[in-house]
CSV table of C-alpha atoms and ligand atoms in Angstrom, one decimal:
chain,number,residue,atom,x,y,z
B,1,UNK,CA,-4.9,71.2,-26.5
B,2,UNK,CA,-4.7,73.5,-29.7
B,3,UNK,CA,-3.6,76.2,-27.3
B,4,UNK,CA,-0.8,74.0,-26.0
B,5,UNK,CA,1.0,73.7,-29.3
B,6,UNK,CA,0.4,77.0,-29.9
B,7,UNK,CA,2.4,77.8,-26.9
B,8,UNK,CA,4.8,75.1,-27.3
B,9,UNK,CA,5.3,76.0,-31.6
B,10,UNK,CA,5.8,79.8,-30.5
B,11,UNK,CA,8.3,78.6,-28.0
B,12,UNK,CA,10.1,76.4,-30.3
B,13,UNK,CA,10.4,79.5,-32.8
B,14,UNK,CA,11.7,81.4,-29.9
B,15,UNK,CA,14.2,78.5,-29.8
B,16,UNK,CA,14.8,78.9,-33.3
B,17,UNK,CA,15.5,82.5,-33.3
B,18,UNK,CA,17.7,82.4,-30.5
B,19,UNK,CA,19.9,79.5,-32.3
B,20,UNK,CA,19.9,81.4,-35.5
B,21,UNK,CA,21.5,84.5,-33.9
B,22,UNK,CA,23.7,82.7,-31.2
B,23,UNK,CA,25.1,80.2,-33.9
B,24,UNK,CA,26.8,82.7,-35.6
B,25,UNK,CA,29.7,83.3,-33.2
B,26,UNK,CA,29.7,80.3,-30.5
B,27,UNK,CA,32.4,77.6,-30.6
B,28,UNK,CA,31.7,73.7,-31.1
B,29,UNK,CA,30.5,72.9,-27.3
B,30,UNK,CA,28.2,75.8,-27.0
B,31,UNK,CA,27.1,74.4,-30.5
B,32,UNK,CA,26.4,71.4,-29.4
B,33,UNK,CA,24.5,72.4,-26.4
B,34,UNK,CA,22.2,74.6,-28.3
B,35,UNK,CA,21.2,71.9,-30.4
B,36,UNK,CA,20.7,69.7,-28.2
B,37,UNK,CA,18.6,72.4,-26.4
B,38,UNK,CA,16.9,72.7,-30.2
B,39,UNK,CA,16.0,68.7,-30.3
B,40,UNK,CA,14.6,68.7,-26.7
B,41,UNK,CA,12.2,71.4,-28.1
B,42,UNK,CA,11.4,69.6,-31.2
B,43,UNK,CA,10.4,66.5,-28.6
B,44,UNK,CA,8.5,68.8,-26.2
B,45,UNK,CA,6.6,70.1,-29.6
B,46,UNK,CA,6.0,66.9,-31.0
B,47,UNK,CA,5.9,64.9,-27.4
B,48,UNK,CA,1.9,64.3,-27.3
B,49,UNK,CA,1.3,61.3,-28.9
B,50,UNK,CA,-2.5,61.4,-30.1
B,51,UNK,CA,-4.9,59.0,-31.5
B,52,UNK,CA,-8.6,59.8,-33.1
B,53,UNK,CA,-10.8,57.3,-34.1
B,54,UNK,CA,-14.2,56.6,-36.2
B,55,UNK,CA,-17.2,56.0,-33.6
B,56,UNK,CA,-17.0,55.4,-30.6
B,57,UNK,CA,-14.0,53.0,-30.0
B,58,UNK,CA,-12.3,53.8,-26.7
B,59,UNK,CA,-10.8,50.2,-26.1
B,60,UNK,CA,-9.1,50.2,-29.2
B,61,UNK,CA,-7.7,54.0,-28.7
B,62,UNK,CA,-6.7,53.1,-25.5
B,63,UNK,CA,-4.7,50.2,-26.9
B,64,UNK,CA,-2.9,52.4,-29.4
B,65,UNK,CA,-2.0,55.0,-26.8
B,66,UNK,CA,-1.2,52.2,-24.5
B,67,UNK,CA,2.3,51.7,-27.3
B,68,UNK,CA,2.4,55.2,-27.8
B,69,UNK,CA,3.5,56.0,-24.5
B,70,UNK,CA,5.8,52.5,-24.4
B,71,UNK,CA,8.0,54.7,-26.8
B,72,UNK,CA,6.1,52.7,-29.5
B,73,UNK,CA,5.2,53.9,-33.4
B,74,UNK,CA,2.1,55.1,-34.4
B,75,UNK,CA,1.9,52.4,-37.3
B,76,UNK,CA,2.0,49.8,-34.4
B,77,UNK,CA,-0.3,51.7,-32.6
B,78,UNK,CA,-2.8,52.3,-34.9
B,79,UNK,CA,-2.5,48.3,-35.9
B,80,UNK,CA,-2.8,47.4,-32.3
B,81,UNK,CA,-5.6,49.7,-31.8
B,82,UNK,CA,-7.7,48.3,-35.0
B,83,UNK,CA,-6.6,44.8,-33.9
B,84,UNK,CA,-9.2,45.1,-30.5
B,85,UNK,CA,-11.9,46.0,-32.6
B,86,UNK,CA,-11.9,43.0,-35.0
B,87,UNK,CA,-11.0,40.7,-32.3
B,88,UNK,CA,-14.4,41.7,-30.4
B,89,UNK,CA,-17.0,39.4,-32.1
B,90,UNK,CA,-19.6,41.3,-30.8
B,91,UNK,CA,-18.7,44.0,-33.3
B,92,UNK,CA,-20.7,43.6,-36.4
B,93,UNK,CA,-19.2,45.2,-38.5
B,94,UNK,CA,-15.2,44.7,-38.1
B,95,UNK,CA,-13.4,41.4,-38.3
B,96,UNK,CA,-14.7,38.7,-36.2
B,97,UNK,CA,-18.4,38.7,-35.9
B,98,UNK,CA,-18.9,41.4,-39.0
B,99,UNK,CA,-22.3,40.8,-40.5
B,100,UNK,CA,-21.8,39.0,-43.9
B,101,UNK,CA,-23.3,39.6,-47.2
B,102,UNK,CA,-26.3,38.4,-48.7
B,103,UNK,CA,-24.6,35.1,-49.6
B,104,UNK,CA,-23.8,34.6,-45.7
B,105,UNK,CA,-19.9,35.1,-46.1
B,106,UNK,CA,-18.2,37.6,-44.0
B,107,UNK,CA,-15.8,39.4,-46.0
B,108,UNK,CA,-13.0,42.0,-44.7
B,109,UNK,CA,-11.9,45.0,-46.4
B,110,UNK,CA,-8.7,46.8,-44.6
B,111,UNK,CA,-5.9,49.7,-45.0
B,112,UNK,CA,-3.1,50.6,-43.9
B,113,UNK,CA,-0.4,53.2,-44.2
B,114,UNK,CA,3.0,54.6,-42.8
B,115,UNK,CA,4.9,57.8,-42.1
B,116,UNK,CA,7.1,57.3,-45.5
B,117,UNK,CA,3.5,56.7,-47.6
B,118,UNK,CA,4.1,52.8,-47.7
B,119,UNK,CA,0.5,51.4,-48.1
B,120,UNK,CA,-1.0,47.9,-48.0
B,121,UNK,CA,-5.1,46.6,-48.2
B,122,UNK,CA,-6.6,43.5,-48.7
B,123,UNK,CA,-10.3,43.4,-49.8
B,124,UNK,CA,-12.7,40.6,-50.0
B,125,UNK,CA,-10.3,38.9,-47.2
B,126,UNK,CA,-12.2,35.9,-45.8
B,127,UNK,CA,-11.5,33.4,-42.8
B,128,UNK,CA,-9.3,35.9,-40.9
B,129,UNK,CA,-9.9,37.8,-38.4
B,130,UNK,CA,-6.8,40.3,-38.4
B,131,UNK,CA,-7.7,41.7,-42.0
B,132,UNK,CA,-5.3,45.1,-40.8
B,133,UNK,CA,-2.5,43.0,-39.9
B,134,UNK,CA,-2.7,41.0,-43.5
B,135,UNK,CA,-2.6,44.9,-45.0
B,136,UNK,CA,0.9,45.2,-43.3
B,137,UNK,CA,2.4,42.2,-44.4
B,138,UNK,CA,1.3,43.3,-47.9
B,139,UNK,CA,2.7,46.4,-47.2
B,140,UNK,CA,6.1,45.1,-45.8
B,141,UNK,CA,6.7,42.0,-47.3
B,142,UNK,CA,5.2,42.2,-50.9
B,143,UNK,CA,6.3,44.6,-53.7
B,144,UNK,CA,2.3,44.9,-54.1
B,145,UNK,CA,-0.4,47.5,-52.6
B,146,UNK,CA,-3.5,45.2,-52.4
B,147,UNK,CA,-4.3,41.4,-52.5
B,148,UNK,CA,-8.1,40.1,-53.1
B,149,UNK,CA,-9.7,37.3,-52.0
B,150,UNK,CA,-8.7,34.0,-52.3
B,151,UNK,CA,-5.1,34.9,-53.0
B,152,UNK,CA,-5.4,37.7,-49.9
B,153,UNK,CA,-5.9,34.7,-47.8
B,154,UNK,CA,-3.7,32.2,-49.1
B,155,UNK,CA,-1.0,35.0,-48.0
B,156,UNK,CA,-2.4,35.7,-44.7
B,157,UNK,CA,-2.2,31.8,-43.8
B,158,UNK,CA,1.6,31.4,-45.6
B,159,UNK,CA,2.3,34.3,-43.4
B,160,UNK,CA,1.0,32.2,-40.3
B,161,UNK,CA,-2.5,33.7,-40.0
B,162,UNK,CA,-5.2,31.2,-38.8
B,163,UNK,CA,-8.1,30.3,-40.7
B,164,UNK,CA,-11.2,30.5,-38.6
B,165,UNK,CA,-15.3,31.0,-39.3
B,166,UNK,CA,-15.8,34.7,-38.7
B,167,UNK,CA,-19.5,34.6,-38.8
B,168,UNK,CA,-21.1,34.4,-35.5
B,169,UNK,CA,-24.4,33.0,-34.7
B,170,UNK,CA,-25.5,36.2,-33.6
B,171,UNK,CA,-24.5,37.7,-36.7
B,172,UNK,CA,-26.2,34.5,-38.5
B,173,UNK,CA,-29.3,34.8,-36.7
B,174,UNK,CA,-29.4,38.7,-38.1
B,175,UNK,CA,-28.9,37.8,-41.6
B,176,UNK,CA,-31.7,34.9,-41.9
B,177,UNK,CA,-33.6,37.8,-40.3
B,178,UNK,CA,-32.5,40.0,-43.3
B,179,UNK,CA,-33.4,37.2,-45.4
B,180,UNK,CA,-37.1,37.1,-44.7
B,181,UNK,CA,-37.5,40.7,-46.7
B,182,UNK,CA,-34.3,40.4,-48.4
B,183,UNK,CA,-34.7,44.3,-49.0
B,184,UNK,CA,-31.3,45.4,-51.1
B,185,UNK,CA,-30.6,49.0,-50.5
B,186,UNK,CA,-26.8,50.2,-51.0
B,187,UNK,CA,-27.7,52.6,-48.0
B,188,UNK,CA,-25.8,53.0,-44.6
B,189,UNK,CA,-28.0,54.5,-42.1
B,190,UNK,CA,-27.1,55.7,-39.1
B,191,UNK,CA,-27.0,52.8,-37.0
B,192,UNK,CA,-25.8,50.4,-39.7
B,193,UNK,CA,-21.9,50.9,-40.1
B,194,UNK,CA,-18.9,51.1,-37.7
B,195,UNK,CA,-15.8,50.8,-39.5
B,196,UNK,CA,-13.2,51.9,-37.4
B,197,UNK,CA,-10.3,54.1,-39.3
B,198,UNK,CA,-7.4,55.1,-36.8
B,199,UNK,CA,-5.3,57.6,-37.3
B,200,UNK,CA,-1.6,58.3,-34.5
B,201,UNK,CA,1.0,60.9,-34.2
B,202,UNK,CA,4.0,59.3,-32.4
B,203,UNK,CA,6.4,61.0,-29.8
B,204,UNK,CA,8.5,61.8,-33.1
B,205,UNK,CA,5.4,63.4,-34.9
B,206,UNK,CA,5.0,60.8,-37.0
B,207,UNK,CA,1.5,59.5,-38.6
B,208,UNK,CA,0.0,56.5,-39.3
B,209,UNK,CA,-3.5,55.4,-40.0
B,210,UNK,CA,-5.7,52.2,-40.7
B,211,UNK,CA,-8.9,51.3,-41.3
B,212,UNK,CA,-10.7,47.8,-41.3
B,213,UNK,CA,-14.5,47.1,-41.7
B,214,UNK,CA,-16.5,43.9,-42.6
B,215,UNK,CA,-18.5,46.5,-45.2
B,216,UNK,CA,-22.2,47.2,-45.7
B,217,UNK,CA,-24.1,44.5,-44.6
B,218,UNK,CA,-25.7,42.4,-46.8
B,219,UNK,CA,-23.6,43.4,-49.8
B,220,UNK,CA,-23.9,42.0,-52.9
B,221,UNK,CA,-21.3,39.3,-53.2
B,222,UNK,CA,-18.4,40.8,-54.1
B,223,UNK,CA,-19.0,44.3,-53.5
B,224,UNK,CA,-15.3,46.3,-51.7
B,225,UNK,CA,-16.4,49.8,-50.3
B,226,UNK,CA,-13.9,53.0,-49.7
B,227,UNK,CA,-12.1,51.3,-46.5
B,228,UNK,CA,-9.1,49.5,-48.4
B,229,UNK,CA,-8.8,52.0,-51.3
B,230,UNK,CA,-5.8,53.9,-50.5
B,231,UNK,CA,-6.9,58.2,-50.7
B,232,UNK,CA,-10.5,57.1,-50.1
B,233,UNK,CA,-11.2,54.7,-46.9
B,234,UNK,CA,-7.8,56.3,-45.7
B,235,UNK,CA,-4.5,58.4,-46.6
B,236,UNK,CA,-1.9,59.8,-44.9
B,237,UNK,CA,0.8,62.2,-45.9
B,238,UNK,CA,3.4,62.7,-43.0
B,239,UNK,CA,4.0,66.0,-43.7
B,240,UNK,CA,0.6,67.1,-43.7
B,241,UNK,CA,-1.9,65.1,-41.8
B,242,UNK,CA,-4.1,61.9,-42.2
B,243,UNK,CA,-8.1,61.2,-42.8
B,244,UNK,CA,-10.0,58.4,-42.5
B,245,UNK,CA,-13.5,57.8,-43.4
B,246,UNK,CA,-16.3,55.6,-42.5
B,247,UNK,CA,-20.1,55.2,-44.1
B,248,UNK,CA,-21.4,54.4,-47.6
B,249,UNK,CA,-18.3,53.7,-49.1
B,250,UNK,CA,-19.5,53.9,-52.7
B,251,UNK,CA,-19.7,58.1,-51.9
B,252,UNK,CA,-16.6,58.1,-50.6
B,253,UNK,CA,-14.9,56.6,-53.5
B,254,UNK,CA,-16.7,59.0,-55.6
B,255,UNK,CA,-14.7,62.0,-54.2
B,256,UNK,CA,-11.6,60.0,-53.1
B,257,UNK,CA,-12.8,61.4,-50.0
B,258,UNK,CA,-9.7,61.0,-47.9
B,259,UNK,CA,-7.0,62.4,-50.1
B,260,UNK,CA,-9.3,65.1,-50.6
B,261,UNK,CA,-9.5,66.1,-46.9
B,262,UNK,CA,-5.6,65.8,-46.7
B,263,UNK,CA,-5.1,67.4,-50.1
B,264,UNK,CA,-7.6,70.5,-48.3
B,265,UNK,CA,-5.1,70.9,-45.4
B,266,UNK,CA,-2.4,70.6,-47.6
B,267,UNK,CA,-4.2,74.0,-48.9
B,268,UNK,CA,-4.2,75.9,-45.7
B,269,UNK,CA,-7.5,74.2,-44.1
B,270,UNK,CA,-7.6,73.1,-40.9
B,271,UNK,CA,-8.7,69.0,-40.3
B,272,UNK,CA,-12.2,70.3,-39.7
B,273,UNK,CA,-12.8,72.6,-42.6
B,274,UNK,CA,-11.0,70.0,-44.6
B,275,UNK,CA,-13.6,67.9,-43.4
B,276,UNK,CA,-16.6,69.4,-43.8
B,277,UNK,CA,-15.5,70.6,-47.2
B,278,UNK,CA,-15.2,67.1,-48.2
B,279,UNK,CA,-18.7,66.1,-47.0
B,280,UNK,CA,-19.7,69.4,-48.8
B,281,UNK,CA,-18.4,67.7,-52.3
B,282,UNK,CA,-20.9,65.3,-51.7
B,283,UNK,CA,-23.9,66.6,-50.7
B,284,UNK,CA,-23.6,69.3,-53.0
B,285,UNK,CA,-23.4,67.1,-56.1
B,286,UNK,CA,-26.8,67.9,-57.9
B,287,UNK,CA,-29.2,65.0,-57.7
B,288,UNK,CA,-27.2,63.8,-54.6
B,289,UNK,CA,-29.2,61.6,-52.3
B,290,UNK,CA,-27.8,62.2,-49.0
B,291,UNK,CA,-30.2,62.1,-46.7
B,292,UNK,CA,-30.0,58.2,-47.3
B,293,UNK,CA,-26.7,57.9,-46.5
B,294,UNK,CA,-23.9,58.5,-43.9
B,295,UNK,CA,-20.8,59.3,-44.4
B,296,UNK,CA,-18.4,60.4,-41.7
B,297,UNK,CA,-14.3,61.7,-41.3
B,298,UNK,CA,-11.8,61.9,-39.0
B,299,UNK,CA,-8.6,64.4,-39.9
B,300,UNK,CA,-5.4,65.4,-38.2
B,301,UNK,CA,-3.0,67.5,-39.3
B,302,UNK,CA,0.8,67.4,-38.5
B,303,UNK,CA,0.3,70.0,-35.5
B,304,UNK,CA,-2.0,67.7,-33.8
B,305,UNK,CA,-5.2,69.6,-34.5
B,306,UNK,CA,-8.1,67.4,-35.2
B,307,UNK,CA,-11.3,67.5,-37.0
B,308,UNK,CA,-14.5,65.4,-37.6
B,309,UNK,CA,-17.6,66.0,-39.6
B,310,UNK,CA,-20.3,63.9,-41.1
B,311,UNK,CA,-23.6,64.2,-43.2
B,312,UNK,CA,-25.9,63.2,-40.3
B,313,UNK,CA,-26.3,63.4,-36.6
B,314,UNK,CA,-24.9,60.3,-34.6
B,315,UNK,CA,-21.5,60.4,-35.3
B,316,UNK,CA,-18.6,60.6,-33.4
B,317,UNK,CA,-14.7,60.5,-33.0
B,318,UNK,CA,-12.9,59.0,-30.2
B,319,UNK,CA,-9.5,60.8,-29.3
B,320,UNK,CA,-7.0,60.2,-26.7
B,321,UNK,CA,-4.3,63.1,-25.9
B,322,UNK,CA,-3.4,64.3,-22.5
B,323,UNK,CA,-4.8,61.2,-20.6
B,324,UNK,CA,-7.9,61.8,-21.7
B,325,UNK,CA,-9.6,59.1,-23.6
B,326,UNK,CA,-12.9,60.5,-24.9
B,327,UNK,CA,-15.9,60.5,-27.7
B,328,UNK,CA,-16.6,63.8,-29.6
B,329,UNK,CA,-20.2,64.1,-31.1
B,330,UNK,CA,-19.6,65.2,-34.7
B,331,UNK,CA,-21.0,68.3,-36.1
B,332,UNK,CA,-23.1,67.3,-39.2
B,333,UNK,CA,-24.7,68.6,-42.7
B,334,UNK,CA,-28.4,67.4,-42.5
B,335,UNK,CA,-29.6,69.8,-39.9
B,336,UNK,CA,-33.2,70.1,-41.5
P,401,LIG,N1,-17.0,52.4,-45.2
P,401,LIG,C1,-17.4,51.1,-45.1
P,401,LIG,C2,-18.0,50.3,-46.3
P,401,LIG,O1,-18.7,51.2,-47.6
P,401,LIG,C3,-18.3,50.9,-44.5
P,401,LIG,C4,-18.7,51.6,-43.1
P,401,LIG,O2,-18.0,52.5,-42.9
P,401,LIG,O3,-19.4,50.9,-42.1
P,401,LIG,O4,-17.8,49.4,-46.8
């Protein structure tokens, strides 16, 4: 894919160069024709929609790609993609069926960000499955960025979202079992998280992203992670690229992880290099306890290059591009 983009970029540059010299002397018709060719070349450059997401979420990326292939924009794609996971009651880390906090409450965090840098998020949202869509409503229909708790829920209900019990039998049973020992350790092991963070580039080359989670299983009541915090769980700069995070949110927040990745790309790093450096900021802290928690990043830049990196093995990115919807095993830091 990188090669393909390179070729497209090169041919676009060629068109630009030709244009530059030809336009000096041309009449209007010629100029219009060349402009047409130029925009075709731009469409060609940006004509390959792309979706990437944290973890193995092929159904979600397929939904997002369906939107993009139909000419939809990246914002609709990431929202609709995330909704697939939120609606899946079998998934115990997102939306309906999410594992509860230690008091038995399922509380959701989500965020969304568009190509203009607009963003919305919800934290500690209860009884509403599609937290990502509520976050979008916050972005589009309020003057605010973040709504929390009961306020977020009332806002959602006022916008027509249905109130429902999100604690499924399976998650309730898991919680009951956990309560027997009730060991509370704010760590996330490699099997214990599945936040979906998704980034998409549409046919216009515009980037959007979203992130949704039920957070850390059996968390303290009121605990909020990185996923709804713009710059931590998610950040988009349409001129540069985007990043989403998963893993122990506290560590992502402390390093403002997604913003960091985008800023590193702005400085010229590839998405892969940027993700690796952002993980480095966590693991290289003096006394970092990184052996006991996981963090993973997925990033994309404006050219459609992608990257992912995590602290421990078994993190992966789902990527849908050029008709291929596949899992890519992430490289990782802790090889000891
Ligand atoms: N980042 C999420 C949080 O800390 C957890 C996850 O990725 O599953 O709430």
